[in-house]
Amino acid sequence: MEKIKNTIESGKAILGIEFGSTRIKAVLIDENNNPIAQGSHEWENQLVDGLWTYSQEAIWFGLQDCYRDLRDDVRKKYGVEIEHLASIGISAMMHGYMPFDKNGSQLADFRTWRNTNTGEAAETLSRLFNYNIPLRWSISHLYQAILNGEEHVKDIAFLTTLAGYIHWQLTGEKVIGIGDGSGMIPVNPDTKNYDSTMIAKFDELIADKGYGWKLEEILPKVLVAGENAGVLTEEGARRLDISGNLKGGAPLCPPEGDAGTGMVATNAVKQRTGNVSAGTSSFSMIVLEKELSKPHQMIDIVTTPDGSLVAMVHCNNCTSDLNAWVGIFREYTELLGVPVDMNEIFGKLYNNALTSDADCGGLVAYNYFSGEPITGLSEGRPLFVRSVGNRFNLANFMRANLHAAVACLKIGNDILFNDEKIKVDRITGHGGLFKTPGVGQRILAAALNSPISVMQTAGEGGAWGMALLAGYLVNNVNDRNLADYLEMEVFEGNTGTSITPTEEDVAGFNTYIGNYLDTLPVEEAAVKYHK
């Protein structure tokens, strides 16, 4: 306790902050990368004029309330104030659209990654660049605004992401980490900068508009992990800590996206490693040894915080329908007057699923609370399908829903492993699907036909990952690359607990996914006819 207190008082603590879609979280770590305090703030996006957004007021109140909660935690545990920090890192959900004029005034409401109004732009740019440009990327939002004839576009002097915006306001520096930047417009892994050929093509595409800017002029400068991205100004310190106790001067690492911090928090930035985040939505990140042979609509190419190419499969749906079904069983136990412990219900249902037929007895579930780009659906309808000849029992029912949670991940990753012949040495899972020990791991291992590891530290989340990147800026005394720094100085060789898939489980999941794809027209009909 005294050692931690001294760390905070002497200004050696490191701060990581991440803006998630429903929670802003701050984690304070010591010199040995251990979390010593945390704070959080719950928030929600708003639908304004048909677009999902967070207001500037919500952003700053959320940041300040999160930091206040962190201060309260520090004072309660250690009886001291935070006055100086060794370093700071800011992270946020990737992509989206935040344009500003030459005076720093915001020109349009923040458009988050969740908006899907950019279809025409994304399709045009994907053809122009011969590169998959997803709907949520910043360049898609920018070009869609141009196609829409939006008046503000001519006045853009700076375009950035949420993390880039917060960082700019705290430091005065218009920079971005390469991982977050790779979700704005593609980057070149050799130059560690935006792809100059694509930038030239974009400028030529919009030349007839006569804007007073070129694309590269309005984008933030790209930095890689370990580079100094500025220092906390006195004004920035007051914006972060409204109590006035925090002083300026702390160096900041490059601001990063939530995908990059997830890679760091799971020790998955080295080539041939990967991680899977499985919660409300899910995504897998596989760090590549080389570029893919061709673009794939199901696969986004981003980078690690130090610039290695990453193949990302993003799925809109994961555990929401599972949670809804478990809620039904909770209601049943309450009707019986049985005391309810949700962890016990999850544990019993999930573990019972492992006693089922490996192919779920022919049962099929679709967990589509929302549309699912992987299977081409713009809307979703949660659906459970069976025939009278299927083996309908509780174990098969639960396993079918567990399989559904990672079915789209399998579809996307089959392209990587089967078509592109990508090799991977270790995949680490994190998120709500893995809370019941062993079950989510075994299901995902069968889906991807790969060993899956889970580490206890992965539960610390992206804010901890961002703090590790801030620590890498100031504590990398051995001048290691990021992958080696994490491996040797943070995780110290710990790769977690691994589960290897069995042949029976893999064959069973392959049968399930065949049924899943064959029955997909039923889901499509549900979207069309059930309103």
Coordinates of C-alpha atoms in Angstrom, one line a residue:
M1 CA 0.0 0.0 0.0
E2 CA 2.8 2.4 0.9
K3 CA 4.7 1.6 -2.3
I4 CA 1.6 2.4 -4.4
K5 CA 0.9 5.5 -2.5
N6 CA 4.5 6.6 -3.2
T7 CA 4.2 5.8 -6.9
I8 CA 1.2 8.1 -7.1
E9 CA 2.7 10.9 -5.0
S10 CA 6.0 10.8 -6.9
G11 CA 4.2 11.1 -10.3
K12 CA 5.2 7.6 -11.5
A13 CA 1.7 6.3 -12.1
I14 CA 0.4 5.9 -15.7
L15 CA -3.1 6.6 -17.0
G16 CA -5.0 4.9 -19.8
I17 CA -8.5 6.1 -20.8
E18 CA -10.8 4.4 -23.3
F19 CA -14.1 5.6 -24.7
G20 CA -16.2 2.5 -25.4
S21 CA -19.7 2.6 -26.9
T22 CA -21.5 2.3 -23.6
R23 CA -18.7 3.1 -21.0
I24 CA -15.7 5.3 -20.6
K25 CA -13.1 3.7 -18.4
A26 CA -9.9 4.9 -16.8
V27 CA -7.2 2.6 -15.5
L28 CA -4.2 3.8 -13.4
I29 CA -1.2 1.5 -13.4
D30 CA 2.1 1.4 -11.5
E31 CA 5.7 1.0 -12.9
N32 CA 5.2 -2.7 -13.2
N33 CA 2.0 -2.4 -15.3
N34 CA -0.3 -3.5 -12.5
P35 CA -3.7 -1.7 -12.2
I36 CA -3.9 0.2 -9.0
A37 CA -7.1 2.3 -9.5
Q38 CA -9.9 2.8 -11.9
G39 CA -12.9 5.0 -12.8
S40 CA -15.8 4.8 -15.2
H41 CA -18.7 6.6 -16.7
E42 CA -21.7 5.1 -18.4
W43 CA -23.0 6.8 -21.5
E44 CA -25.2 6.0 -24.6
N45 CA -25.2 7.3 -28.2
Q46 CA -28.1 9.3 -29.4
L47 CA -30.0 9.1 -32.8
V48 CA -30.1 12.7 -34.1
D49 CA -31.5 13.4 -37.6
G50 CA -31.1 9.7 -38.4
L51 CA -27.4 9.4 -37.4
W52 CA -25.9 7.9 -34.3
T53 CA -23.8 10.5 -32.4
Y54 CA -22.4 11.7 -29.0
S55 CA -22.5 15.4 -28.4
Q56 CA -19.4 17.4 -27.4
E57 CA -21.1 18.0 -24.0
A58 CA -21.5 14.3 -23.5
I59 CA -17.9 13.6 -24.5
W60 CA -16.4 16.1 -22.1
F61 CA -18.8 15.4 -19.2
G62 CA -18.1 11.7 -19.6
L63 CA -14.3 12.2 -19.6
Q64 CA -14.4 14.5 -16.6
D65 CA -16.8 12.3 -14.7
C66 CA -14.7 9.2 -15.4
Y67 CA -11.6 11.0 -14.2
R68 CA -13.5 12.2 -11.1
D69 CA -14.4 8.6 -10.4
L70 CA -10.8 7.6 -10.7
R71 CA -9.7 10.4 -8.3
D72 CA -12.3 9.2 -5.8
D73 CA -11.0 5.6 -6.1
V74 CA -7.4 6.8 -5.5
R75 CA -8.3 9.0 -2.5
K76 CA -10.4 6.2 -1.0
K77 CA -7.8 3.5 -1.4
Y78 CA -4.6 5.5 -0.7
G79 CA -5.6 8.8 0.8
V80 CA -3.6 10.9 -1.8
E81 CA -4.3 13.2 -4.8
I82 CA -3.1 12.7 -8.3
E83 CA -1.0 15.7 -9.2
H84 CA 1.5 14.4 -11.7
L85 CA 1.5 11.4 -14.1
A86 CA 4.3 9.6 -15.8
S87 CA 2.4 9.3 -19.0
I88 CA -1.1 9.2 -20.5
G89 CA -2.9 7.4 -23.3
I90 CA -6.2 8.1 -24.9
S91 CA -8.2 5.4 -26.8
A92 CA -11.7 5.3 -28.2
M93 CA -14.0 3.4 -30.6
M94 CA -12.5 3.5 -34.0
H95 CA -13.6 5.1 -37.3
G96 CA -16.4 7.7 -37.6
Y97 CA -16.3 11.3 -38.6
M98 CA -15.3 14.4 -36.7
P99 CA -14.6 17.4 -39.0
F100 CA -13.4 20.8 -37.8
D101 CA -12.7 24.2 -39.5
K102 CA -9.6 26.3 -39.3
N103 CA -10.7 27.8 -36.0
G104 CA -11.2 24.4 -34.4
S105 CA -15.0 24.6 -34.5
Q106 CA -16.8 21.3 -35.1
L107 CA -18.6 21.4 -38.5
A108 CA -20.9 18.5 -38.1
D109 CA -22.1 16.2 -35.3
F110 CA -19.8 13.3 -34.5
R111 CA -20.8 10.4 -36.7
T112 CA -19.9 7.1 -35.0
W113 CA -18.9 3.8 -36.5
R114 CA -22.4 2.6 -36.0
N115 CA -23.9 4.6 -38.9
T116 CA -24.5 2.7 -42.1
N117 CA -25.6 5.6 -44.4
T118 CA -22.3 5.4 -46.3
G119 CA -23.1 2.5 -48.7
E120 CA -22.6 4.4 -51.9
A121 CA -19.4 6.0 -50.8
A122 CA -17.9 2.7 -49.5
E123 CA -18.7 0.8 -52.6
T124 CA -17.2 3.5 -54.9
L125 CA -14.0 3.8 -52.8
S126 CA -13.6 0.0 -52.6
R127 CA -13.6 -0.1 -56.4
L128 CA -11.4 2.9 -56.8
F129 CA -8.8 1.7 -54.4
N130 CA -9.2 -2.1 -55.1
Y131 CA -9.3 -2.4 -51.4
N132 CA -12.2 -3.2 -49.0
I133 CA -13.4 0.1 -47.5
P134 CA -16.0 -0.6 -44.9
L135 CA -19.1 1.6 -44.2
R136 CA -17.8 2.8 -40.8
W137 CA -14.4 4.1 -42.0
S138 CA -13.8 7.8 -41.8
I139 CA -13.0 8.1 -45.6
S140 CA -16.4 6.6 -46.3
H141 CA -18.1 9.2 -44.1
L142 CA -16.2 12.0 -45.7
Y143 CA -17.0 10.9 -49.3
Q144 CA -20.6 10.3 -48.4
A145 CA -20.9 13.8 -47.1
I146 CA -19.4 15.0 -50.4
L147 CA -21.9 12.9 -52.4
N148 CA -24.7 14.3 -50.3
G149 CA -23.6 17.9 -51.1
E150 CA -23.1 18.8 -47.5
E151 CA -22.2 22.5 -47.2
H152 CA -19.7 22.1 -44.4
V153 CA -17.2 19.9 -46.4
K154 CA -15.6 22.9 -48.1
D155 CA -14.6 24.3 -44.7
I156 CA -12.9 21.2 -43.4
A157 CA -9.4 21.9 -42.0
F158 CA -9.0 18.8 -39.8
L159 CA -10.7 15.4 -39.8
T160 CA -10.1 13.0 -37.0
T161 CA -11.5 10.2 -34.8
L162 CA -12.8 10.4 -31.3
A163 CA -9.5 9.4 -29.8
G164 CA -7.7 11.9 -32.0
Y165 CA -10.0 14.6 -31.0
I166 CA -9.6 14.1 -27.3
H167 CA -5.8 13.9 -27.7
W168 CA -5.8 17.1 -29.7
Q169 CA -7.7 19.0 -27.1
L170 CA -5.4 17.7 -24.3
T171 CA -2.1 18.4 -26.1
G172 CA -2.7 20.7 -29.0
E173 CA -1.2 18.0 -31.3
K174 CA -3.1 16.8 -34.4
V175 CA -1.8 13.2 -34.4
I176 CA -3.1 9.7 -34.4
G177 CA -1.8 6.2 -33.7
I178 CA -1.3 4.1 -36.8
G179 CA -3.9 1.5 -35.7
D180 CA -6.6 4.2 -35.3
G181 CA -5.4 5.9 -38.5
S182 CA -5.7 2.7 -40.4
G183 CA -9.5 2.8 -39.7
M184 CA -9.7 6.3 -41.3
I185 CA -8.0 5.4 -44.6
P186 CA -5.7 2.5 -45.5
V187 CA -2.1 2.8 -44.5
N188 CA 1.1 1.5 -46.1
P189 CA 2.8 -1.1 -43.8
D190 CA 6.2 -0.2 -45.4
T191 CA 6.0 3.6 -45.0
K192 CA 3.9 3.5 -41.7
N193 CA 1.8 6.2 -43.2
Y194 CA -1.4 6.7 -45.1
D195 CA -1.3 5.0 -48.5
S196 CA -0.1 7.8 -50.9
T197 CA -1.5 6.1 -54.0
M198 CA -5.0 6.0 -52.5
I199 CA -4.8 9.6 -51.3
A200 CA -3.9 10.7 -54.8
K201 CA -6.8 8.8 -56.3
F202 CA -9.2 10.3 -53.8
D203 CA -7.9 13.9 -54.5
E204 CA -8.4 13.2 -58.2
L205 CA -11.9 11.8 -57.6
I206 CA -13.1 15.0 -55.9
A207 CA -11.0 17.5 -57.9
D208 CA -14.0 18.9 -59.7
K209 CA -15.5 20.0 -56.4
G210 CA -12.9 22.8 -56.1
Y211 CA -12.3 22.4 -52.3
G212 CA -9.5 24.4 -50.8
W213 CA -7.9 21.3 -49.2
K214 CA -6.2 18.1 -50.2
L215 CA -6.9 14.9 -48.2
E216 CA -3.5 14.5 -46.6
E217 CA -3.7 18.2 -45.4
I218 CA -6.7 17.5 -43.3
L219 CA -5.7 14.2 -41.8
P220 CA -3.9 13.8 -38.4
K221 CA -0.2 12.9 -38.5
V222 CA 0.4 9.1 -38.2
L223 CA 2.6 7.9 -35.3
V224 CA 3.5 4.4 -34.2
A225 CA 3.7 3.0 -30.6
G226 CA 6.6 4.4 -28.6
E227 CA 6.7 7.8 -30.4
N228 CA 6.1 10.9 -28.3
A229 CA 2.7 12.4 -29.2
G230 CA 3.0 15.6 -27.2
V231 CA 2.5 16.6 -23.6
L232 CA -0.5 17.4 -21.4
T233 CA -1.0 21.2 -21.5
E234 CA -2.1 23.1 -18.4
E235 CA -5.4 23.8 -20.2
G236 CA -5.7 20.1 -21.1
A237 CA -5.0 19.2 -17.4
R238 CA -7.9 21.5 -16.3
R239 CA -10.2 20.0 -19.0
L240 CA -9.4 16.5 -17.7
D241 CA -9.4 17.2 -14.0
I242 CA -11.9 19.9 -13.2
S243 CA -10.7 19.8 -9.5
G244 CA -7.5 21.5 -10.6
N245 CA -5.2 19.1 -8.8
L246 CA -3.6 17.5 -11.9
K247 CA -0.7 19.5 -13.4
G248 CA 0.4 19.6 -17.0
G249 CA 3.6 18.2 -18.5
A250 CA 2.9 14.5 -18.7
P251 CA 3.9 13.0 -22.1
L252 CA 1.1 11.3 -24.1
C253 CA 1.6 8.3 -26.4
P254 CA -0.2 8.2 -29.8
P255 CA -4.0 8.0 -29.4
E256 CA -5.3 4.6 -30.5
G257 CA -8.5 2.8 -31.4
D258 CA -10.2 0.1 -29.3
A259 CA -9.1 -2.7 -31.7
G260 CA -5.4 -1.8 -31.0
T261 CA -5.9 -1.7 -27.2
G262 CA -7.6 -5.1 -27.3
M263 CA -4.5 -6.5 -29.1
V264 CA -2.2 -5.0 -26.5
A265 CA -4.3 -6.2 -23.6
T266 CA -4.2 -9.8 -24.9
N267 CA -0.6 -9.8 -25.9
A268 CA -1.6 -10.2 -29.6
V269 CA 0.5 -7.7 -31.6
K270 CA 3.1 -10.2 -32.8
Q271 CA 2.7 -11.6 -36.3
R272 CA 0.9 -15.0 -36.3
T273 CA -1.0 -14.1 -33.2
G274 CA -4.6 -13.0 -32.9
N275 CA -7.4 -12.2 -30.5
V276 CA -11.2 -12.6 -30.5
S277 CA -13.4 -10.2 -28.6
A278 CA -16.8 -11.7 -27.9
G279 CA -19.5 -9.7 -26.2
T280 CA -22.5 -7.8 -27.5
S281 CA -20.7 -7.8 -30.8
S282 CA -17.6 -9.7 -31.8
F283 CA -14.5 -9.3 -33.8
S284 CA -11.3 -11.3 -34.5
M285 CA -7.9 -9.7 -35.2
I286 CA -5.2 -11.8 -36.9
V287 CA -1.8 -10.2 -37.2
L288 CA -0.6 -11.0 -40.8
E289 CA 2.9 -11.9 -42.0
K290 CA 2.0 -10.6 -45.5
E291 CA -0.8 -8.9 -47.4
L292 CA -3.8 -10.9 -48.5
S293 CA -3.9 -12.1 -52.1
K294 CA -7.0 -9.9 -52.8
P295 CA -9.6 -7.8 -51.1
H296 CA -12.4 -9.6 -49.3
Q297 CA -15.7 -7.8 -48.4
M298 CA -15.9 -9.7 -45.0
I299 CA -12.4 -8.7 -44.0
D300 CA -11.1 -5.3 -43.0
I301 CA -7.4 -4.6 -43.0
V302 CA -6.1 -2.4 -40.2
T303 CA -2.8 -2.4 -38.2
T304 CA -1.4 -3.1 -34.8
P305 CA -0.2 0.0 -32.8
D306 CA 3.3 -0.6 -34.2
G307 CA 2.1 -0.9 -37.8
S308 CA 1.8 -4.6 -38.7
L309 CA -1.1 -5.5 -40.9
V310 CA -4.1 -7.1 -39.2
A311 CA -7.1 -8.9 -40.8
M312 CA -10.2 -8.0 -38.9
V313 CA -13.5 -9.9 -39.1
H314 CA -16.2 -7.8 -37.5
C315 CA -19.7 -9.2 -36.6
N316 CA -22.6 -7.0 -35.3
N317 CA -24.1 -9.8 -33.2
C318 CA -22.7 -12.1 -30.5
T319 CA -24.1 -12.7 -27.0
S320 CA -27.3 -10.6 -26.9
D321 CA -29.6 -13.5 -27.9
L322 CA -27.8 -15.9 -25.6
N323 CA -28.3 -13.6 -22.7
A324 CA -32.0 -13.2 -23.7
W325 CA -32.5 -17.0 -23.6
V326 CA -30.7 -17.3 -20.2
G327 CA -33.1 -14.5 -19.0
I328 CA -36.1 -16.8 -20.0
F329 CA -34.6 -19.6 -17.8
R330 CA -34.1 -17.1 -15.0
E331 CA -37.8 -16.2 -15.1
Y332 CA -38.7 -19.9 -15.0
T333 CA -36.6 -20.5 -11.9
E334 CA -38.2 -17.4 -10.3
L335 CA -41.7 -18.8 -11.1
L336 CA -40.7 -22.0 -9.2
G337 CA -39.6 -19.9 -6.2
V338 CA -36.0 -21.0 -6.6
P339 CA -33.3 -18.4 -5.5
V340 CA -31.6 -17.0 -8.6
D341 CA -27.9 -16.6 -9.1
M342 CA -27.2 -15.6 -12.6
N343 CA -23.6 -16.9 -12.6
E344 CA -24.9 -20.3 -11.6
I345 CA -27.6 -20.3 -14.3
F346 CA -25.0 -19.3 -17.0
G347 CA -22.6 -21.9 -15.6
K348 CA -25.1 -24.8 -15.5
L349 CA -26.6 -24.0 -19.0
Y350 CA -23.2 -23.5 -20.7
N351 CA -21.6 -26.6 -19.2
N352 CA -24.7 -28.7 -20.0
A353 CA -24.3 -27.6 -23.6
L354 CA -21.0 -29.4 -23.7
T355 CA -22.9 -32.7 -23.1
S356 CA -24.8 -32.2 -26.4
D357 CA -24.4 -33.6 -29.9
A358 CA -21.4 -31.9 -31.5
D359 CA -23.6 -30.8 -34.4
C360 CA -26.3 -29.5 -32.0
G361 CA -28.6 -32.3 -33.2
G362 CA -29.6 -30.4 -36.3
L363 CA -30.9 -27.4 -34.4
V364 CA -30.0 -23.9 -35.8
A365 CA -30.1 -20.5 -34.2
Y366 CA -29.7 -17.0 -35.6
N367 CA -28.6 -14.4 -33.0
Y368 CA -29.4 -11.4 -35.2
F369 CA -30.5 -8.5 -32.9
S370 CA -29.3 -6.2 -35.7
G371 CA -28.3 -6.6 -39.3
E372 CA -25.2 -8.7 -40.1
P373 CA -22.9 -7.6 -42.9
I374 CA -21.1 -11.0 -42.9
T375 CA -24.3 -12.7 -44.2
G376 CA -25.6 -9.7 -46.1
L377 CA -28.5 -8.8 -43.9
S378 CA -29.4 -5.1 -43.3
E379 CA -31.7 -6.0 -40.4
G380 CA -31.9 -8.9 -38.0
R381 CA -34.6 -11.1 -36.4
P382 CA -33.5 -13.5 -33.6
L383 CA -34.6 -16.9 -34.8
F384 CA -34.5 -20.5 -33.7
V385 CA -35.1 -23.2 -36.4
R386 CA -35.7 -27.0 -36.0
S387 CA -37.5 -29.8 -37.8
V388 CA -39.5 -32.6 -36.1
G389 CA -36.6 -35.0 -36.9
N390 CA -34.0 -33.0 -35.0
R391 CA -32.8 -34.0 -31.6
F392 CA -34.5 -31.3 -29.5
N393 CA -33.2 -31.2 -25.9
L394 CA -31.8 -28.6 -23.6
A395 CA -28.1 -29.4 -24.2
N396 CA -28.5 -29.2 -28.0
F397 CA -30.6 -26.0 -27.7
M398 CA -28.0 -24.2 -25.7
R399 CA -25.1 -25.4 -27.9
A400 CA -26.9 -24.3 -31.0
N401 CA -27.1 -20.8 -29.5
L402 CA -23.5 -20.9 -28.4
H403 CA -22.5 -21.9 -31.9
A404 CA -24.7 -19.1 -33.3
A405 CA -22.7 -16.6 -31.2
V406 CA -19.5 -17.3 -33.2
A407 CA -21.0 -18.5 -36.5
C408 CA -20.3 -15.3 -38.4
L409 CA -16.8 -15.2 -37.0
K410 CA -16.2 -18.6 -38.4
I411 CA -17.6 -17.7 -41.8
G412 CA -15.1 -14.7 -42.1
N413 CA -12.1 -16.6 -40.6
D414 CA -12.7 -19.6 -42.9
I415 CA -11.6 -17.2 -45.7
L416 CA -8.4 -16.4 -43.9
F417 CA -7.5 -19.9 -42.9
N418 CA -8.9 -22.0 -45.8
D419 CA -8.6 -19.6 -48.8
E420 CA -5.7 -17.3 -47.8
K421 CA -3.8 -20.1 -45.9
I422 CA -3.0 -17.7 -43.1
K423 CA -1.0 -19.3 -40.2
V424 CA -1.5 -18.4 -36.6
D425 CA 0.3 -19.7 -33.5
R426 CA -2.0 -18.3 -30.8
I427 CA -5.5 -16.8 -30.5
T428 CA -6.6 -15.2 -27.3
G429 CA -10.2 -14.8 -26.4
H430 CA -11.7 -12.1 -24.2
G431 CA -15.1 -10.7 -23.4
G432 CA -18.4 -11.9 -21.9
L433 CA -18.6 -15.2 -23.8
F434 CA -15.6 -16.5 -21.9
K435 CA -16.8 -15.7 -18.4
T436 CA -17.9 -19.3 -17.8
P437 CA -14.5 -21.1 -17.7
G438 CA -13.8 -23.4 -20.6
V439 CA -17.1 -23.3 -22.4
G440 CA -16.7 -20.3 -24.8
Q441 CA -13.1 -21.3 -25.4
R442 CA -14.1 -24.8 -26.5
I443 CA -16.9 -23.5 -28.8
L444 CA -14.6 -20.9 -30.4
A445 CA -11.8 -23.5 -30.7
A446 CA -14.1 -25.7 -32.7
A447 CA -15.3 -22.9 -34.8
L448 CA -11.9 -21.7 -35.8
N449 CA -10.2 -25.1 -35.6
S450 CA -7.5 -23.5 -33.6
P451 CA -6.3 -23.5 -29.9
I452 CA -7.9 -20.7 -27.9
S453 CA -6.2 -19.1 -24.9
V454 CA -7.8 -17.0 -22.2
M455 CA -5.8 -14.8 -19.8
Q456 CA -7.1 -13.4 -16.5
T457 CA -5.6 -10.0 -17.4
A458 CA -7.6 -9.7 -20.5
G459 CA -10.6 -8.8 -18.3
E460 CA -8.9 -5.5 -17.5
G461 CA -10.0 -4.4 -21.0
G462 CA -8.9 -1.7 -23.4
A463 CA -8.2 1.1 -20.9
W464 CA -5.5 -1.2 -19.4
G465 CA -4.2 -1.9 -22.9
M466 CA -4.0 1.9 -23.5
A467 CA -2.2 2.4 -20.2
L468 CA 0.3 -0.3 -21.3
L469 CA 0.9 1.7 -24.5
A470 CA 1.5 4.8 -22.4
G471 CA 3.9 2.8 -20.3
Y472 CA 5.7 1.6 -23.4
L473 CA 6.4 5.3 -24.2
V474 CA 8.3 6.0 -20.9
N475 CA 9.3 2.6 -19.5
N476 CA 10.9 0.8 -22.5
V477 CA 14.4 1.2 -21.1
N478 CA 15.6 -1.9 -23.0
D479 CA 14.5 -0.4 -26.4
R480 CA 12.4 -3.4 -27.3
N481 CA 9.9 -3.5 -30.1
L482 CA 6.3 -3.5 -28.9
A483 CA 5.7 -7.2 -29.3
D484 CA 8.9 -8.1 -27.3
Y485 CA 8.1 -5.5 -24.7
L486 CA 4.7 -7.0 -24.0
E487 CA 6.0 -10.6 -24.1
M488 CA 9.0 -10.1 -21.9
E489 CA 8.1 -7.1 -19.6
V490 CA 4.3 -7.2 -19.2
F491 CA 3.1 -10.7 -19.7
E492 CA 6.5 -12.4 -18.9
G493 CA 5.8 -15.4 -21.0
N494 CA 2.2 -15.9 -19.7
T495 CA 0.0 -17.0 -22.6
G496 CA -3.0 -18.0 -20.4
T497 CA -4.9 -21.2 -20.3
S498 CA -5.3 -22.9 -23.7
I499 CA -8.0 -25.3 -25.1
T500 CA -7.3 -27.3 -28.3
P501 CA -10.2 -28.4 -30.4
T502 CA -11.1 -32.0 -30.8
E503 CA -11.8 -33.6 -34.1
E504 CA -15.4 -34.3 -33.1
D505 CA -16.1 -30.7 -32.1
V506 CA -14.6 -29.4 -35.3
A507 CA -16.6 -31.8 -37.4
G508 CA -19.7 -31.0 -35.5
F509 CA -19.3 -27.2 -35.9
N510 CA -18.7 -27.7 -39.6
T511 CA -22.0 -29.6 -39.9
Y512 CA -23.7 -26.9 -37.9
I513 CA -22.4 -24.1 -40.1
G514 CA -23.5 -26.0 -43.2
N515 CA -27.0 -26.2 -41.8
Y516 CA -26.7 -22.5 -40.8
L517 CA -25.9 -21.4 -44.3
D518 CA -28.5 -23.7 -45.9
T519 CA -31.2 -22.3 -43.6
L520 CA -30.2 -18.7 -44.1
P521 CA -33.1 -18.0 -46.5
V522 CA -35.5 -18.6 -43.5
E523 CA -33.8 -15.7 -41.6
E524 CA -34.0 -13.6 -44.8
A525 CA -37.7 -14.3 -45.0
A526 CA -38.2 -13.4 -41.3
V527 CA -36.5 -10.0 -42.0
K528 CA -38.7 -9.5 -45.0
Y529 CA -42.1 -10.5 -43.6
H530 CA -41.9 -10.1 -39.8
K531 CA -42.0 -6.4 -38.9

